[in-house]
Amino acid sequence: MAYKFYAMDFAFYNSMGIYSFEARCEMLKEIGYDATHLSVWHGERWRDVEKLKNVKEKYGLDVAGVYVVLDLSLGEDHPRNTGILKMLEIMEGCSTVELAIQSVGHHIRPSDPKGDDIAVKWLEKALKIAERRNINILLYTHLSFWVERHEDAVRLCKRLNHPNLGIVFCGYHWYAVDGTNLLGTLRAVSPYLKQVNISGSRRDPHGFGGVATIEPLDSGELDNFALLGQLKKMGYNGMIGYQGWSEGGDAYSKLSRSLKAFRDMERRLEAHPHWADLRLTP
Protein backbone atom coordinates (compact mmCIF):
# COMPACT_ATOMS: atom_id res chain seq x y z
CA MET A 1 0.00 0.00 0.00
CA ALA A 2 1.34 3.43 -0.97
CA TYR A 3 0.74 6.09 1.67
CA LYS A 4 -0.90 9.37 0.76
CA PHE A 5 1.99 11.81 1.12
CA TYR A 6 1.68 15.52 1.84
CA ALA A 7 4.00 18.43 2.51
CA MET A 8 3.51 20.80 5.38
CA ASP A 9 3.73 24.38 4.16
CA PHE A 10 6.70 24.89 6.49
CA ALA A 11 8.84 23.62 3.60
CA PHE A 12 8.04 26.84 1.71
CA TYR A 13 9.45 29.16 4.40
CA ASN A 14 12.93 30.66 4.13
CA SER A 15 14.85 33.73 5.33
CA MET A 16 13.60 35.73 2.32
CA GLY A 17 9.89 35.07 2.85
CA ILE A 18 7.27 32.45 2.00
CA TYR A 19 5.90 31.23 -1.32
CA SER A 20 2.30 32.19 -2.11
CA PHE A 21 -0.54 29.77 -1.37
CA GLU A 22 -1.18 29.34 -5.09
CA ALA A 23 2.47 28.64 -5.90
CA ARG A 24 2.67 26.11 -3.08
CA CYS A 25 -0.29 24.15 -4.40
CA GLU A 26 0.93 24.30 -8.00
CA MET A 27 4.39 23.04 -7.03
CA LEU A 28 3.06 20.18 -4.93
CA LYS A 29 0.76 19.04 -7.71
CA GLU A 30 3.52 19.16 -10.32
CA ILE A 31 6.01 17.29 -8.12
CA GLY A 32 3.47 14.55 -7.35
CA TYR A 33 2.32 15.10 -3.76
CA ASP A 34 -1.15 13.93 -2.79
CA ALA A 35 -2.08 16.77 -0.45
CA THR A 36 -1.22 20.25 0.70
CA HIS A 37 -1.23 21.73 4.21
CA LEU A 38 -1.71 25.15 5.82
CA SER A 39 -0.13 26.70 8.91
CA VAL A 40 -2.43 29.32 10.40
CA TRP A 41 -0.14 29.69 13.43
CA HIS A 42 -2.01 31.85 15.90
CA GLY A 43 -5.78 32.03 15.66
CA GLU A 44 -5.66 35.67 14.58
CA ARG A 45 -5.04 34.34 11.05
CA TRP A 46 -8.08 32.07 11.07
CA ARG A 47 -9.49 33.60 7.87
CA ASP A 48 -6.66 32.00 5.89
CA VAL A 49 -8.56 28.71 5.95
CA GLU A 50 -11.12 30.16 3.54
CA LYS A 51 -8.60 29.35 0.78
CA LEU A 52 -8.94 25.62 1.41
CA LYS A 53 -12.47 25.02 0.19
CA ASN A 54 -11.45 25.19 -3.50
CA VAL A 55 -8.14 23.32 -3.31
CA LYS A 56 -9.48 19.94 -4.44
CA GLU A 57 -11.32 21.35 -7.44
CA LYS A 58 -8.64 23.85 -8.47
CA TYR A 59 -5.44 21.87 -7.86
CA GLY A 60 -6.53 18.24 -7.52
CA LEU A 61 -4.98 18.03 -4.05
CA ASP A 62 -6.39 16.93 -0.72
CA VAL A 63 -5.83 19.11 2.34
CA ALA A 64 -3.99 17.14 5.02
CA GLY A 65 -4.52 19.59 7.84
CA VAL A 66 -4.30 23.06 9.35
CA TYR A 67 -1.62 23.73 11.97
CA VAL A 68 -2.39 26.12 14.85
CA VAL A 69 -0.64 27.08 18.09
CA LEU A 70 -2.58 27.51 21.35
CA ASP A 71 -1.04 29.69 24.06
CA LEU A 72 -3.24 29.82 27.15
CA SER A 73 -0.64 31.82 29.09
CA LEU A 74 -2.04 34.80 27.14
CA GLY A 75 -5.49 34.14 28.58
CA GLU A 76 -8.34 32.06 27.25
CA ASP A 77 -10.00 35.10 25.66
CA HIS A 78 -6.94 36.34 23.78
CA PRO A 79 -7.67 36.72 20.02
CA ARG A 80 -5.01 34.13 19.22
CA ASN A 81 -6.96 31.53 21.17
CA THR A 82 -10.53 32.56 20.42
CA GLY A 83 -9.55 32.74 16.75
CA ILE A 84 -8.91 28.99 16.72
CA LEU A 85 -12.48 28.40 17.87
CA LYS A 86 -13.75 30.73 15.14
CA MET A 87 -11.68 28.81 12.61
CA LEU A 88 -13.28 25.54 13.69
CA GLU A 89 -16.68 27.09 13.01
CA ILE A 90 -15.92 28.18 9.43
CA MET A 91 -13.51 25.52 8.10
CA GLU A 92 -14.42 23.96 4.74
CA GLY A 93 -12.37 21.61 2.60
CA CYS A 94 -10.39 20.21 5.53
CA SER A 95 -11.39 18.09 8.51
CA THR A 96 -8.09 17.99 10.44
CA VAL A 97 -6.63 20.57 12.83
CA GLU A 98 -3.13 19.96 14.20
CA LEU A 99 -2.98 21.65 17.60
CA ALA A 100 0.35 22.51 19.21
CA ILE A 101 -0.16 23.67 22.81
CA GLN A 102 2.69 26.07 23.48
CA SER A 103 1.80 27.01 27.04
CA VAL A 104 -0.99 26.70 29.59
CA GLY A 105 0.52 29.10 32.14
CA HIS A 106 3.62 31.19 32.79
CA HIS A 107 4.98 28.94 35.52
CA ILE A 108 4.03 25.55 34.12
CA ARG A 109 6.94 23.83 32.40
CA PRO A 110 6.81 21.46 29.40
CA SER A 111 5.17 18.09 30.15
CA ASP A 112 4.01 19.17 33.64
CA PRO A 113 0.64 17.47 34.38
CA LYS A 114 -0.24 20.44 36.59
CA GLY A 115 -1.42 22.10 33.39
CA ASP A 116 -3.81 19.33 32.42
CA ASP A 117 -6.95 20.88 33.94
CA ILE A 118 -6.34 24.16 32.08
CA ALA A 119 -5.78 22.42 28.75
CA VAL A 120 -8.74 20.08 29.21
CA LYS A 121 -11.10 22.98 29.89
CA TRP A 122 -10.17 24.60 26.56
CA LEU A 123 -10.16 21.30 24.65
CA GLU A 124 -13.66 20.43 25.87
CA LYS A 125 -14.91 23.69 24.40
CA ALA A 126 -13.10 23.09 21.09
CA LEU A 127 -14.23 19.47 20.86
CA LYS A 128 -17.90 20.46 21.12
CA ILE A 129 -17.45 22.44 17.90
CA ALA A 130 -15.28 19.73 16.32
CA GLU A 131 -17.86 17.03 17.01
CA ARG A 132 -20.66 19.10 15.54
CA ARG A 133 -18.63 19.91 12.42
CA ASN A 134 -16.93 16.50 12.03
CA ILE A 135 -13.39 17.84 12.52
CA ASN A 136 -10.52 15.95 14.16
CA ILE A 137 -8.29 17.86 16.56
CA LEU A 138 -4.87 16.22 16.64
CA LEU A 139 -2.38 17.08 19.38
CA TYR A 140 0.96 18.08 17.87
CA THR A 141 4.03 17.51 20.05
CA HIS A 142 6.69 20.22 19.81
CA LEU A 143 10.14 20.74 21.31
CA SER A 144 9.99 23.20 24.29
CA PHE A 145 6.14 23.46 24.17
CA TRP A 146 3.92 22.32 27.04
CA VAL A 147 2.80 19.32 24.97
CA GLU A 148 6.40 18.44 24.22
CA ARG A 149 6.36 14.65 24.36
CA HIS A 150 4.03 12.11 22.81
CA GLU A 151 3.37 10.82 26.33
CA ASP A 152 1.79 14.21 27.13
CA ALA A 153 -0.56 13.89 24.18
CA VAL A 154 -1.50 10.33 25.19
CA ARG A 155 -2.26 11.49 28.73
CA LEU A 156 -4.70 14.12 27.46
CA CYS A 157 -6.35 11.74 25.00
CA LYS A 158 -6.90 9.14 27.72
CA ARG A 159 -8.43 11.68 30.04
CA LEU A 160 -10.80 13.22 27.49
CA ASN A 161 -11.58 9.96 25.67
CA HIS A 162 -13.20 11.80 22.76
CA PRO A 163 -13.50 10.32 19.25
CA ASN A 164 -12.56 13.65 17.63
CA LEU A 165 -9.32 13.99 19.60
CA GLY A 166 -6.18 12.28 18.35
CA ILE A 167 -2.44 12.62 17.92
CA VAL A 168 0.05 13.52 15.19
CA PHE A 169 3.28 11.54 15.50
CA CYS A 170 5.99 14.14 14.77
CA GLY A 171 9.18 12.33 13.81
CA TYR A 172 11.42 15.35 14.25
CA HIS A 173 10.08 16.35 17.66
CA TRP A 174 10.28 12.76 18.93
CA TYR A 175 13.91 12.64 17.80
CA ALA A 176 14.83 16.10 19.13
CA VAL A 177 13.17 15.72 22.54
CA ASP A 178 14.22 12.15 23.23
CA GLY A 179 14.90 9.93 20.23
CA THR A 180 14.70 6.69 22.20
CA ASN A 181 12.18 3.86 22.56
CA LEU A 182 10.56 4.40 19.17
CA LEU A 183 8.57 1.17 19.27
CA GLY A 184 7.26 1.86 22.78
CA THR A 185 6.27 5.41 21.85
CA LEU A 186 4.43 4.27 18.73
CA ARG A 187 2.61 1.57 20.67
CA ALA A 188 1.47 4.09 23.28
CA VAL A 189 0.33 6.54 20.62
CA SER A 190 -1.28 3.98 18.30
CA PRO A 191 -4.86 4.06 19.72
CA TYR A 192 -5.00 7.80 18.97
CA LEU A 193 -2.68 8.06 15.96
CA LYS A 194 -4.35 9.78 13.00
CA GLN A 195 -1.47 11.52 11.22
CA VAL A 196 2.33 11.39 10.91
CA ASN A 197 5.00 13.80 9.71
CA ILE A 198 8.69 13.09 9.24
CA SER A 199 11.95 14.95 8.56
CA GLY A 200 15.56 14.23 7.96
CA SER A 201 17.57 15.29 11.01
CA ARG A 202 20.89 15.09 12.83
CA ARG A 203 22.02 16.18 16.29
CA ASP A 204 23.58 19.62 15.92
CA PRO A 205 23.76 22.58 18.35
CA HIS A 206 23.18 24.87 15.37
CA GLY A 207 19.92 23.11 14.51
CA PHE A 208 16.38 24.04 15.50
CA GLY A 209 16.14 24.87 19.19
CA GLY A 210 19.89 24.28 19.51
CA VAL A 211 19.18 20.55 19.39
CA ALA A 212 18.87 19.07 15.90
CA THR A 213 18.58 20.03 12.25
CA ILE A 214 15.55 19.69 10.01
CA GLU A 215 16.52 18.37 6.57
CA PRO A 216 15.11 16.69 3.44
CA LEU A 217 14.29 13.00 3.78
CA ASP A 218 17.38 11.86 1.86
CA SER A 219 19.78 13.33 4.43
CA GLY A 220 20.45 13.40 8.15
CA GLU A 221 21.10 10.74 10.80
CA LEU A 222 17.48 10.02 11.76
CA ASP A 223 16.53 6.66 10.20
CA ASN A 224 13.16 7.32 8.60
CA PHE A 225 13.29 3.96 6.83
CA ALA A 226 13.20 2.18 10.18
CA LEU A 227 10.50 4.55 11.43
CA LEU A 228 8.35 3.90 8.39
CA GLY A 229 8.88 0.17 8.82
CA GLN A 230 7.52 0.29 12.36
CA LEU A 231 4.48 2.29 11.23
CA LYS A 232 3.70 -0.27 8.53
CA LYS A 233 4.20 -3.15 10.96
CA MET A 234 1.69 -1.67 13.42
CA GLY A 235 -0.85 -1.21 10.61
CA TYR A 236 -0.85 2.56 10.33
CA ASN A 237 -2.67 3.56 7.11
CA GLY A 238 -3.21 7.31 7.44
CA MET A 239 -1.44 10.16 5.69
CA ILE A 240 2.27 10.84 6.15
CA GLY A 241 3.78 14.28 5.66
CA TYR A 242 7.14 15.89 5.05
CA GLN A 243 7.70 18.60 7.64
CA GLY A 244 10.56 20.63 6.15
CA TRP A 245 10.43 23.52 8.63
CA SER A 246 12.28 26.56 7.24
CA GLU A 247 15.02 24.61 5.50
CA GLY A 248 15.50 27.47 3.07
CA GLY A 249 16.85 27.31 -0.44
CA ASP A 250 14.94 26.03 -3.45
CA ALA A 251 11.76 24.54 -1.99
CA TYR A 252 10.86 22.71 -5.23
CA SER A 253 14.17 20.86 -5.26
CA LYS A 254 13.96 19.75 -1.63
CA LEU A 255 10.32 18.72 -1.95
CA SER A 256 11.20 16.64 -5.03
CA ARG A 257 14.10 14.96 -3.24
CA SER A 258 11.95 14.17 -0.22
CA LEU A 259 9.11 12.66 -2.24
CA LYS A 260 11.56 10.53 -4.21
CA ALA A 261 13.24 9.37 -0.98
CA PHE A 262 9.89 8.53 0.61
CA ARG A 263 8.64 6.47 -2.32
CA ASP A 264 11.96 4.62 -2.43
CA MET A 265 11.64 3.76 1.27
CA GLU A 266 8.16 2.41 0.56
CA ARG A 267 9.50 0.31 -2.32
CA ARG A 268 12.24 -1.23 -0.19
CA LEU A 269 9.85 -1.96 2.67
CA GLU A 270 7.41 -3.63 0.33
CA ALA A 271 10.11 -5.90 -1.05
CA HIS A 272 12.10 -6.45 2.15
CA PRO A 273 10.02 -5.62 5.28
CA HIS A 274 12.53 -7.34 7.57
CA TRP A 275 15.19 -4.78 6.62
CA ALA A 276 13.54 -2.28 8.99
CA ASP A 277 13.91 -4.54 12.07
CA LEU A 278 16.63 -2.76 14.02
CA ARG A 279 18.30 -4.07 17.16
CA LEU A 280 19.76 -1.90 19.88
CA THR A 281 23.46 -1.29 19.35
CA PRO A 282 25.71 -3.03 21.91
PDB file of N, CA, C and O in Angstrom, residues 33 75 87 97 108 115 124 138 142 145 162 177 183 223 226 232 261 265 270 273:
ATOM      1  N   TYR A  33       2.882  15.297  -5.097  1.00  0.00           N
ATOM      2  CA  TYR A  33       2.322  15.102  -3.760  1.00  0.00           C
ATOM      3  C   TYR A  33       0.814  14.883  -3.846  1.00  0.00           C
ATOM      4  O   TYR A  33       0.164  15.302  -4.801  1.00  0.00           O
ATOM      5  N   GLY A  75      -4.104  34.025  28.139  1.00  0.00           N
ATOM      6  CA  GLY A  75      -5.489  34.139  28.577  1.00  0.00           C
ATOM      7  C   GLY A  75      -6.405  33.463  27.583  1.00  0.00           C
ATOM      8  O   GLY A  75      -6.203  33.538  26.370  1.00  0.00           O
ATOM      9  N   MET A  87     -12.131  29.584  13.766  1.00  0.00           N
ATOM     10  CA  MET A  87     -11.678  28.811  12.614  1.00  0.00           C
ATOM     11  C   MET A  87     -12.405  27.470  12.535  1.00  0.00           C
ATOM     12  O   MET A  87     -12.822  27.038  11.456  1.00  0.00           O
ATOM     13  N   VAL A  97      -7.371  19.462  12.222  1.00  0.00           N
ATOM     14  CA  VAL A  97      -6.627  20.566  12.826  1.00  0.00           C
ATOM     15  C   VAL A  97      -5.521  19.985  13.687  1.00  0.00           C
ATOM     16  O   VAL A  97      -5.765  19.147  14.557  1.00  0.00           O
ATOM     17  N   ILE A 108       4.216  26.987  34.327  1.00  0.00           N
ATOM     18  CA  ILE A 108       4.030  25.551  34.118  1.00  0.00           C
ATOM     19  C   ILE A 108       4.970  25.101  33.005  1.00  0.00           C
ATOM     20  O   ILE A 108       4.851  25.541  31.861  1.00  0.00           O
ATOM     21  N   GLY A 115      -0.688  21.299  34.372  1.00  0.00           N
ATOM     22  CA  GLY A 115      -1.421  22.101  33.394  1.00  0.00           C
ATOM     23  C   GLY A 115      -2.581  21.388  32.749  1.00  0.00           C
ATOM     24  O   GLY A 115      -3.320  21.986  31.948  1.00  0.00           O
ATOM     25  N   GLU A 124     -12.241  20.810  25.809  1.00  0.00           N
ATOM     26  CA  GLU A 124     -13.656  20.428  25.868  1.00  0.00           C
ATOM     27  C   GLU A 124     -14.511  21.404  25.073  1.00  0.00           C
ATOM     28  O   GLU A 124     -15.447  20.994  24.359  1.00  0.00           O
ATOM     29  N   LEU A 138      -5.994  17.111  16.389  1.00  0.00           N
ATOM     30  CA  LEU A 138      -4.866  16.215  16.640  1.00  0.00           C
ATOM     31  C   LEU A 138      -3.778  16.960  17.404  1.00  0.00           C
ATOM     32  O   LEU A 138      -3.276  17.996  16.942  1.00  0.00           O
ATOM     33  N   HIS A 142       5.750  19.216  20.316  1.00  0.00           N
ATOM     34  CA  HIS A 142       6.690  20.219  19.811  1.00  0.00           C
ATOM     35  C   HIS A 142       7.766  20.494  20.856  1.00  0.00           C
ATOM     36  O   HIS A 142       7.461  20.756  22.024  1.00  0.00           O
ATOM     37  N   PHE A 145       7.535  23.102  23.900  1.00  0.00           N
ATOM     38  CA  PHE A 145       6.144  23.464  24.169  1.00  0.00           C
ATOM     39  C   PHE A 145       5.634  22.660  25.370  1.00  0.00           C
ATOM     40  O   PHE A 145       6.251  21.692  25.794  1.00  0.00           O
ATOM     41  N   HIS A 162     -12.254  11.238  23.735  1.00  0.00           N
ATOM     42  CA  HIS A 162     -13.196  11.799  22.763  1.00  0.00           C
ATOM     43  C   HIS A 162     -12.834  11.323  21.366  1.00  0.00           C
ATOM     44  O   HIS A 162     -11.662  11.374  20.973  1.00  0.00           O
ATOM     45  N   VAL A 177      13.449  15.709  21.098  1.00  0.00           N
ATOM     46  CA  VAL A 177      13.170  15.716  22.539  1.00  0.00           C
ATOM     47  C   VAL A 177      13.800  14.524  23.232  1.00  0.00           C
ATOM     48  O   VAL A 177      14.319  14.639  24.345  1.00  0.00           O
ATOM     49  N   LEU A 183       9.644   2.163  19.315  1.00  0.00           N
ATOM     50  CA  LEU A 183       8.569   1.173  19.274  1.00  0.00           C
ATOM     51  C   LEU A 183       7.595   1.377  20.431  1.00  0.00           C
ATOM     52  O   LEU A 183       6.376   1.341  20.253  1.00  0.00           O
ATOM     53  N   ASP A 223      16.830   7.758  11.127  1.00  0.00           N
ATOM     54  CA  ASP A 223      16.531   6.664  10.204  1.00  0.00           C
ATOM     55  C   ASP A 223      15.029   6.591   9.939  1.00  0.00           C
ATOM     56  O   ASP A 223      14.289   5.884  10.624  1.00  0.00           O
ATOM     57  N   ALA A 226      13.579   3.011   9.031  1.00  0.00           N
ATOM     58  CA  ALA A 226      13.199   2.175  10.179  1.00  0.00           C
ATOM     59  C   ALA A 226      11.901   2.669  10.807  1.00  0.00           C
ATOM     60  O   ALA A 226      11.047   1.868  11.215  1.00  0.00           O
ATOM     61  N   LYS A 232       4.363   0.735   9.369  1.00  0.00           N
ATOM     62  CA  LYS A 232       3.703  -0.269   8.533  1.00  0.00           C
ATOM     63  C   LYS A 232       3.413  -1.533   9.329  1.00  0.00           C
ATOM     64  O   LYS A 232       2.354  -2.147   9.183  1.00  0.00           O
ATOM     65  N   ALA A 261      12.681  10.182  -2.069  1.00  0.00           N
ATOM     66  CA  ALA A 261      13.236   9.375  -0.979  1.00  0.00           C
ATOM     67  C   ALA A 261      12.141   8.581  -0.273  1.00  0.00           C
ATOM     68  O   ALA A 261      12.324   7.411   0.082  1.00  0.00           O
ATOM     69  N   MET A 265      11.744   4.494   0.011  1.00  0.00           N
ATOM     70  CA  MET A 265      11.637   3.760   1.274  1.00  0.00           C
ATOM     71  C   MET A 265      10.448   2.810   1.240  1.00  0.00           C
ATOM     72  O   MET A 265      10.545   1.660   1.691  1.00  0.00           O
ATOM     73  N   GLU A 270       8.317  -2.690   0.962  1.00  0.00           N
ATOM     74  CA  GLU A 270       7.405  -3.635   0.329  1.00  0.00           C
ATOM     75  C   GLU A 270       8.143  -4.911  -0.070  1.00  0.00           C
ATOM     76  O   GLU A 270       7.642  -6.028   0.105  1.00  0.00           O
ATOM     77  N   PRO A 273      10.498  -6.215   4.017  1.00  0.00           N
ATOM     78  CA  PRO A 273      10.015  -5.623   5.278  1.00  0.00           C
ATOM     79  C   PRO A 273      10.937  -5.890   6.461  1.00  0.00           C
ATOM     80  O   PRO A 273      11.013  -5.065   7.385  1.00  0.00           O
TER      81      PRO A 273
END
